[in-house]
């Protein structure tokens, strides 16, 4: 919940704007005793104190100095304090004052600035200021010398990155280099260097090592009815310790569906800070395990609970690290079993559509994926469009026209190596772009994320008016990958079915006859006065928009940077714009 506190009329207006924009996530702390769903009343100090105690983030429409004095007596520690953002009286700045990373204030400052016209975020956290991902912003537990290693990264000192397990990290600065355990040991023995370790092993980091803890482990648990939580927790902790594994890397306790509400398992998961993940008995019974047993088969319908649940939770390629073991209570029979499995390392491939070229048509999600990637693969001219958005240290693999399959193979190979990869393309990556060849190469051993973008057809349509107001189709006239006979059959079908048609790749120096032929096919079913839109460089420098007719279009003005949209029999030109009605009754007299 985000608490909103204000003291002046201008602050209340800005506060109310945020409350209206985020009704489900904000709570107004009134300082004037008003009713209507606001909380409390009284002084600003009282409002800030209540918000500090009840919310995980706060926006104060107050001066930073006043806010500092108000929150100073309330401060606890970095892990528990809420993030605090200050907005000035003129609403020019949203200042991340407290809890930039841990409290979410940096992210909130950006969100507030977007919600308030003319407002700008002010973020002073060192890593954010130089566009380096903070170790506490990666979504993973981190321990050890976090401050020292972060400072070394910022100062450009040598930092060794050692991965005991594969983890798709974002780009890190060039002073962070991959190393082996042996190299790290040599540096440690000589008293030189810092280390960023990615590991699920149980270890105690020294004063020059920070450890990222990825959620690689699943603990399968079987329990008799009434098994005490203490017995289950003790068993899990001993199993992890004996195997040299960190409890901070446990992603879940996994068990059979019949035990979903078993109090001991539920409480054990709560104490360990992980969820309970359950599987049907028939799915567990299908998992090959080294130690099946008749007892769980008779009780819950599967010969294995602990081993099978751990393996199933980790998915394909899971490794069983700790076979089934029983608890060892004093004076009575064991009531719990557990096993530990490790997930197969997985890289991440984001297939990102950059839109038609204009920076403001690049989606926020696409920006986030570009900043999340450590490797970017793309056509050289598309890389140039977004190079300034990449984090320092991002590895860029670019190539020229005609290398689509090679780029797709490269991106998939980098993801299989455990990296965070962004494969970029113009428009939407799934429309005449890189998604198809990439997904043809990718298998289930990597995570794939599709990021939609604004297509050339949509960008052109917005400039032309509303030509796509009813059913429409996009057809590429390039016969480099599709035989012309197939393209011609599709154009004929679109003409006969009276669909609005957008032509991609309409004409190049080596392909100058396909567009006239396609227009002639449409002309067999559409009148010469049918509106046609020609858009070159939609949303990019040199943008040119022309509305003409099927009979008057000169194909010589069209090239590969152009999109051609041909209306259907209902499309009209209104005030110089193409409009295709949605099937509603057309205006009389038009």
XYZ file of C-alpha atoms in Angstrom, residues 5-521:
517
model
C 0.371 12.662 2.878
C -0.103 16.358 2.083
C -0.252 19.636 3.993
C -1.228 22.355 1.480
C -3.940 22.914 -1.108
C -1.522 22.304 -3.984
C -0.282 19.158 -2.286
C -3.830 17.921 -1.802
C -4.585 18.429 -5.490
C -1.542 16.388 -6.500
C -2.347 13.829 -3.829
C -5.892 13.440 -5.152
C -4.568 13.007 -8.693
C -2.429 10.085 -7.568
C -5.250 8.618 -5.502
C -7.515 8.711 -8.559
C -4.818 7.167 -10.792
C -4.002 4.370 -8.332
C -7.259 3.732 -6.423
C -6.456 0.130 -5.476
C -2.961 0.752 -4.149
C -3.116 4.094 -2.301
C -4.403 5.292 1.043
C -4.900 8.991 1.780
C -3.779 10.169 5.219
C -5.782 13.304 5.864
C -4.377 16.132 7.949
C -7.639 18.041 8.231
C -10.108 15.578 9.657
C -12.147 15.277 6.466
C -14.348 12.233 5.918
C -15.030 10.346 2.709
C -12.729 7.347 3.032
C -9.619 9.215 4.140
C -7.687 7.940 7.096
C -7.708 9.721 10.387
C -7.099 13.447 10.726
C -4.833 15.545 12.917
C -1.344 16.854 12.332
C 1.014 16.149 9.470
C 3.369 14.491 11.965
C 0.578 12.116 13.002
C -0.265 11.340 9.352
C 3.350 10.556 8.477
C 3.726 8.334 11.557
C 0.596 6.367 10.685
C 1.631 5.971 7.063
C 5.134 4.900 8.122
C 3.676 2.151 10.304
C 0.972 0.955 7.916
C 2.376 1.287 4.362
C 5.312 -0.160 2.470
C 5.760 3.067 0.453
C 4.854 6.716 1.093
C 4.530 9.823 -1.057
C 4.844 13.033 0.961
C 3.773 16.251 -0.763
C 6.136 18.186 1.483
C 9.577 19.756 1.382
C 12.407 17.260 1.735
C 13.737 18.973 4.858
C 10.358 18.780 6.568
C 9.966 15.151 5.590
C 13.421 14.276 6.912
C 12.580 15.794 10.293
C 9.238 13.959 10.397
C 10.576 10.502 9.543
C 13.874 10.704 11.475
C 12.409 9.417 14.783
C 10.647 6.598 12.912
C 13.638 5.066 11.151
C 14.394 1.424 11.874
C 16.564 -0.365 9.334
C 17.006 -0.702 5.595
C 15.083 -3.964 5.407
C 11.930 -2.781 7.162
C 11.601 0.966 6.509
C 9.145 1.964 3.767
C 10.305 3.740 0.649
C 9.626 7.480 0.870
C 9.218 9.892 -2.036
C 8.868 13.690 -1.683
C 6.995 15.855 -4.192
C 7.568 19.609 -4.075
C 4.834 22.263 -3.963
C 5.072 22.979 -7.698
C 5.099 19.267 -8.527
C 8.294 19.614 -10.539
C 10.231 16.849 -8.810
C 9.572 13.445 -7.247
C 12.556 12.840 -4.956
C 13.395 9.311 -3.822
C 14.303 10.179 -0.228
C 14.440 6.883 1.648
C 14.606 3.203 0.696
C 15.603 3.659 -2.932
C 16.122 -0.035 -3.617
C 14.877 -2.033 -0.644
C 11.853 0.195 -0.096
C 11.034 0.716 -3.769
C 11.364 4.506 -3.623
C 13.370 4.793 -6.848
C 10.750 2.941 -8.841
C 7.980 4.892 -7.110
C 9.643 8.226 -7.957
C 9.532 7.323 -11.647
C 5.895 6.226 -11.374
C 4.883 9.443 -9.593
C 6.656 11.523 -12.229
C 4.740 9.737 -14.980
C 1.434 10.345 -13.202
C 1.993 14.066 -12.566
C 2.402 16.194 -15.727
C 5.700 18.074 -15.823
C 7.166 16.179 -12.876
C 10.665 14.650 -13.052
C 12.089 11.821 -10.918
C 15.135 12.546 -8.774
C 17.120 9.418 -7.880
C 20.475 9.736 -6.150
C 21.298 6.102 -5.448
C 24.828 5.597 -6.743
C 24.122 2.548 -8.919
C 21.084 4.165 -10.504
C 22.982 7.357 -11.188
C 25.543 5.528 -13.336
C 23.068 2.975 -14.728
C 24.557 -0.055 -12.988
C 22.168 -2.662 -11.561
C 22.325 -2.672 -7.768
C 22.959 -6.058 -6.211
C 19.842 -5.589 -4.112
C 17.655 -4.901 -7.175
C 18.107 -8.256 -8.909
C 15.174 -9.887 -7.153
C 17.385 -12.345 -5.257
C 18.560 -12.650 -1.681
C 22.072 -11.234 -1.395
C 24.450 -11.575 1.528
C 28.021 -10.945 2.534
C 30.006 -7.817 1.696
C 27.247 -6.274 -0.410
C 28.271 -2.660 0.201
C 31.980 -3.324 -0.379
C 31.445 -5.232 -3.626
C 28.904 -2.665 -4.854
C 31.384 0.128 -4.186
C 34.125 -1.792 -6.013
C 31.840 -2.203 -9.031
C 31.051 1.516 -9.008
C 34.697 2.523 -8.542
C 35.852 0.400 -11.472
C 37.928 -1.942 -9.357
C 38.373 -5.537 -10.579
C 35.487 -7.763 -9.495
C 35.390 -11.469 -10.239
C 32.006 -12.978 -11.164
C 31.894 -16.650 -10.192
C 28.807 -18.730 -11.013
C 28.316 -22.024 -9.225
C 24.911 -22.100 -10.934
C 23.812 -20.432 -14.153
C 21.738 -17.302 -13.666
C 20.693 -14.865 -16.419
C 21.997 -11.625 -14.908
C 21.635 -8.177 -16.490
C 24.687 -6.500 -17.990
C 27.401 -5.653 -15.486
C 30.193 -3.089 -16.098
C 33.380 -4.188 -17.888
C 35.317 -4.300 -14.614
C 33.185 -7.307 -13.591
C 34.695 -10.328 -15.346
C 33.932 -14.055 -15.305
C 36.360 -16.109 -13.262
C 36.764 -19.582 -11.812
C 36.827 -20.641 -8.192
C 40.575 -21.230 -8.484
C 41.216 -17.666 -9.679
C 39.089 -16.348 -6.849
C 40.993 -18.402 -4.297
C 44.307 -17.023 -5.591
C 43.022 -13.463 -5.304
C 41.689 -14.125 -1.829
C 44.990 -15.636 -0.690
C 46.850 -12.593 -1.969
C 44.353 -10.224 -0.332
C 43.421 -8.647 -3.659
C 40.191 -8.322 -5.579
C 36.501 -8.582 -4.898
C 34.117 -11.393 -5.791
C 30.471 -11.571 -6.764
C 29.421 -15.159 -6.270
C 26.256 -16.798 -7.622
C 25.782 -19.925 -5.574
C 23.345 -22.230 -3.804
C 26.136 -23.724 -1.707
C 26.316 -23.182 2.028
C 29.318 -20.945 2.624
C 30.403 -17.980 4.704
C 31.565 -15.085 2.499
C 34.584 -13.034 3.502
C 34.723 -9.235 3.666
C 35.371 -8.963 -0.100
C 32.661 -11.337 -1.338
C 28.954 -10.836 -1.949
C 26.753 -13.846 -2.663
C 23.607 -13.890 -4.784
C 21.239 -16.684 -3.800
C 19.175 -17.959 -6.769
C 16.031 -20.081 -6.096
C 17.493 -23.283 -7.536
C 16.416 -25.839 -4.933
C 13.158 -27.650 -4.298
C 12.611 -29.670 -1.150
C 10.156 -32.539 -1.481
C 8.395 -33.416 1.772
C 6.355 -36.412 2.810
C 4.674 -36.467 6.205
C 2.378 -38.653 8.242
C -0.822 -37.099 9.517
C -0.045 -34.883 12.495
C 3.693 -34.626 11.803
C 5.038 -31.710 13.902
C 6.386 -28.657 12.084
C 9.508 -28.772 14.274
C 10.275 -32.261 13.011
C 9.832 -31.231 9.361
C 11.881 -28.029 9.679
C 14.663 -29.827 11.523
C 14.771 -32.547 8.858
C 14.942 -30.031 6.018
C 17.655 -27.958 7.683
C 19.807 -31.022 8.422
C 19.394 -32.344 4.882
C 20.503 -29.034 3.395
C 23.392 -28.598 5.816
C 24.692 -32.139 5.279
C 24.614 -31.567 1.506
C 26.362 -28.195 1.806
C 23.354 -26.286 0.408
C 21.954 -22.893 1.388
C 18.441 -22.682 2.801
C 18.142 -19.250 1.159
C 18.057 -20.964 -2.248
C 15.012 -23.115 -1.491
C 12.170 -22.083 -3.791
C 9.382 -24.218 -2.285
C 8.351 -27.223 -0.252
C 6.796 -29.713 -2.667
C 4.421 -32.492 -1.715
C 1.403 -34.496 -2.829
C -1.999 -32.787 -3.192
C -3.438 -34.892 -0.379
C -1.042 -33.129 2.010
C -1.782 -29.581 0.835
C -3.453 -28.674 4.146
C -1.274 -30.751 6.454
C -0.641 -28.308 9.351
C 2.956 -29.359 9.953
C 3.926 -28.889 6.295
C 2.124 -25.558 6.039
C 3.772 -24.247 9.194
C 7.197 -25.547 8.150
C 6.908 -23.680 4.859
C 5.931 -20.521 6.726
C 8.977 -20.763 8.973
C 11.267 -21.392 6.012
C 9.698 -18.474 4.125
C 8.667 -20.479 1.050
C 5.370 -21.573 -0.506
C 3.931 -25.085 -0.539
C 3.677 -26.544 -4.051
C 1.507 -29.624 -4.520
C 1.187 -32.230 -7.268
C -1.493 -34.864 -7.986
C -0.581 -38.378 -6.885
C -0.834 -39.709 -10.433
C 1.745 -37.170 -11.677
C 4.132 -38.082 -8.853
C 3.658 -41.785 -9.576
C 4.938 -41.230 -13.134
C 8.279 -39.754 -11.973
C 11.164 -42.287 -11.915
C 12.838 -42.196 -8.494
C 15.678 -44.196 -6.892
C 13.787 -45.116 -3.725
C 10.097 -45.977 -4.309
C 8.134 -47.352 -1.373
C 4.910 -49.281 -0.805
C 3.925 -47.168 2.236
C 3.140 -43.889 0.384
C 1.609 -45.891 -2.462
C -0.917 -47.346 -0.026
C -1.452 -44.055 1.807
C -1.704 -41.449 -0.977
C -1.478 -43.352 -4.268
C 2.154 -42.807 -5.317
C 5.288 -44.851 -4.542
C 7.240 -41.644 -3.895
C 6.319 -38.280 -2.408
C 9.535 -36.566 -1.322
C 11.795 -37.522 -4.242
C 9.102 -37.323 -6.913
C 7.746 -33.978 -5.673
C 11.216 -32.410 -5.533
C 12.042 -33.570 -9.060
C 8.675 -32.630 -10.514
C 8.797 -29.150 -8.995
C 12.184 -28.533 -10.623
C 11.013 -29.554 -14.084
C 12.827 -31.199 -16.966
C 16.497 -31.958 -16.363
C 16.258 -31.725 -12.566
C 19.105 -33.197 -10.515
C 18.389 -35.095 -7.301
C 20.979 -33.807 -4.815
C 19.644 -35.375 -1.616
C 17.835 -38.706 -1.907
C 14.955 -39.457 0.426
C 15.876 -39.346 4.089
C 13.777 -39.722 7.208
C 13.531 -37.556 10.264
C 15.107 -38.860 13.462
C 12.925 -37.974 16.443
C 13.840 -39.373 19.841
C 11.733 -42.156 21.259
C 9.295 -42.685 18.358
C 9.033 -43.521 14.674
C 9.841 -40.947 12.020
C 6.864 -38.965 10.719
C 8.537 -37.043 7.883
C 10.744 -37.595 4.858
C 12.449 -35.117 2.556
C 14.543 -34.976 -0.600
C 16.268 -32.081 -2.371
C 16.498 -31.446 -6.115
C 18.154 -28.709 -8.150
C 16.642 -27.001 -11.161
C 18.436 -27.263 -14.463
C 20.100 -23.929 -15.271
C 18.023 -21.899 -17.719
C 18.868 -18.863 -19.757
C 16.352 -16.256 -20.859
C 15.502 -15.064 -24.364
C 13.358 -11.948 -24.766
C 12.161 -11.383 -28.323
C 11.630 -7.641 -28.409
C 9.671 -5.551 -30.881
C 11.111 -2.018 -31.069
C 8.139 -0.475 -32.855
C 8.366 1.582 -36.052
C 11.348 3.657 -34.949
C 10.126 6.624 -32.912
C 11.441 6.499 -29.358
C 8.053 7.347 -27.871
C 6.534 4.310 -29.620
C 8.985 1.965 -27.903
C 6.980 0.321 -25.121
C 8.024 0.478 -21.452
C 8.195 -3.309 -21.417
C 10.620 -3.280 -24.326
C 12.808 -0.730 -22.490
C 12.804 -2.929 -19.397
C 13.856 -5.995 -21.377
C 16.680 -4.095 -23.067
C 17.992 -3.064 -19.649
C 17.558 -6.551 -18.262
C 19.644 -8.160 -21.008
C 23.360 -8.838 -20.822
C 23.443 -9.711 -24.537
C 21.569 -7.917 -27.337
C 21.337 -9.499 -30.787
C 19.972 -7.624 -33.778
C 20.258 -6.002 -37.170
C 22.880 -3.255 -37.034
C 20.497 -0.427 -37.958
C 18.027 -1.500 -35.269
C 20.777 -1.734 -32.656
C 21.726 1.857 -33.497
C 18.180 2.956 -32.597
C 18.433 1.716 -29.008
C 22.162 1.583 -28.241
C 21.881 4.484 -25.804
C 19.300 2.567 -23.736
C 21.616 -0.368 -23.003
C 23.403 -0.709 -19.693
C 27.187 -0.345 -19.590
C 28.757 -3.726 -20.236
C 25.984 -5.037 -22.490
C 27.467 -7.277 -25.174
C 26.064 -6.364 -28.597
C 26.041 -8.925 -31.425
C 24.940 -7.136 -34.581
C 24.891 -8.114 -38.238
C 23.617 -6.816 -41.558
C 20.636 -7.508 -43.782
C 19.969 -11.077 -44.801
C 21.346 -12.765 -41.662
C 18.040 -13.389 -39.867
C 18.549 -17.133 -39.314
C 22.103 -16.567 -38.104
C 20.912 -13.952 -35.597
C 18.191 -16.300 -34.367
C 20.683 -19.150 -33.858
C 23.100 -16.824 -32.089
C 20.447 -15.518 -29.702
C 19.239 -19.001 -28.792
C 22.804 -20.234 -28.274
C 23.561 -17.323 -25.926
C 20.406 -18.071 -23.932
C 21.327 -21.749 -23.714
C 24.623 -20.637 -22.189
C 22.596 -19.177 -19.318
C 22.591 -15.528 -20.324
C 19.826 -12.931 -20.426
C 19.397 -12.211 -24.137
C 17.303 -9.671 -26.028
C 16.743 -10.448 -29.709
C 15.455 -7.240 -31.275
C 13.469 -6.461 -34.402
C 11.480 -3.544 -35.740
C 7.735 -3.257 -35.338
C 6.413 -6.342 -33.611
C 8.967 -9.134 -33.440
C 6.306 -11.659 -34.416
C 5.270 -9.877 -37.638
C 7.718 -10.482 -40.502
C 10.498 -10.325 -37.937
C 12.690 -12.401 -35.624
C 10.216 -14.324 -33.464
C 9.525 -17.058 -36.032
C 13.151 -18.045 -36.796
C 14.083 -17.768 -33.108
C 11.249 -19.971 -31.886
C 12.023 -22.474 -34.618
C 15.500 -22.797 -33.041
C 14.502 -22.612 -29.376
C 13.505 -25.662 -27.357
C 12.121 -26.097 -23.868
C 15.534 -25.701 -22.203
C 15.344 -21.864 -22.114
C 12.754 -19.350 -20.962
C 11.291 -17.317 -23.826
C 9.441 -14.016 -23.417
C 7.703 -12.196 -26.241
C 7.520 -8.393 -26.071
C 4.987 -6.906 -28.503
C 5.685 -3.761 -30.475
C 3.802 -1.295 -32.665
C 3.801 -2.715 -36.187
C 4.487 -0.760 -39.364
C 0.883 -1.380 -40.441
C -0.443 0.182 -37.243
C 1.981 3.101 -37.318
C 1.024 3.826 -40.938
C -2.689 3.415 -40.231
C -2.542 5.959 -37.399
C -1.034 8.492 -39.820
C -3.542 7.715 -42.564
C -6.648 7.917 -40.388
C -8.584 4.710 -39.728
C -8.065 2.438 -42.735
C -8.007 -0.705 -40.577
C -11.378 -0.037 -38.959
C -12.744 -3.379 -40.178
C -11.289 -6.728 -41.228
C -7.855 -6.430 -42.772
C -4.816 -8.445 -43.784
C -1.059 -7.842 -44.106
C 0.824 -9.400 -47.029
C 4.548 -9.227 -47.744
C 5.380 -8.893 -51.436
C 8.935 -10.143 -50.932
C 9.455 -13.454 -52.730
C 12.821 -14.085 -51.068
C 11.217 -16.513 -48.605
C 7.807 -17.130 -50.216
C 7.240 -18.169 -53.852
C 5.413 -15.549 -55.897
C 2.713 -18.071 -56.793
C 1.805 -18.317 -53.090
C 1.865 -14.522 -52.649
C -0.357 -14.044 -55.701
C -2.871 -16.587 -54.410
C -3.081 -14.700 -51.111
C -3.540 -11.322 -52.824
C -6.344 -12.786 -54.957
C -8.052 -14.186 -51.850
C -7.844 -10.808 -50.105
C -9.222 -9.059 -53.184
C -12.120 -11.463 -53.526
C -12.999 -11.284 -49.809
C -12.944 -7.474 -49.793
C -10.319 -7.168 -47.062
C -8.310 -3.996 -46.516
C -4.746 -4.922 -47.482
C -1.459 -3.612 -46.111
C 1.550 -4.467 -48.269
C 4.897 -4.949 -46.528
C 8.182 -5.043 -48.491
C 6.296 -3.647 -51.485
C 9.076 -2.714 -53.890
C 12.860 -2.660 -54.138
C 15.344 -2.042 -56.944
C 15.534 -5.756 -57.611
C 11.793 -6.364 -57.230
C 9.953 -3.674 -59.141
C 7.132 -5.636 -60.765
C 5.414 -7.299 -57.779
C 3.585 -4.215 -56.495
C 2.023 -3.297 -59.891
C 0.937 -6.916 -60.282
C -0.634 -6.998 -56.785
C -2.453 -3.699 -57.401
C -3.783 -5.059 -60.682
C -5.177 -8.105 -58.886
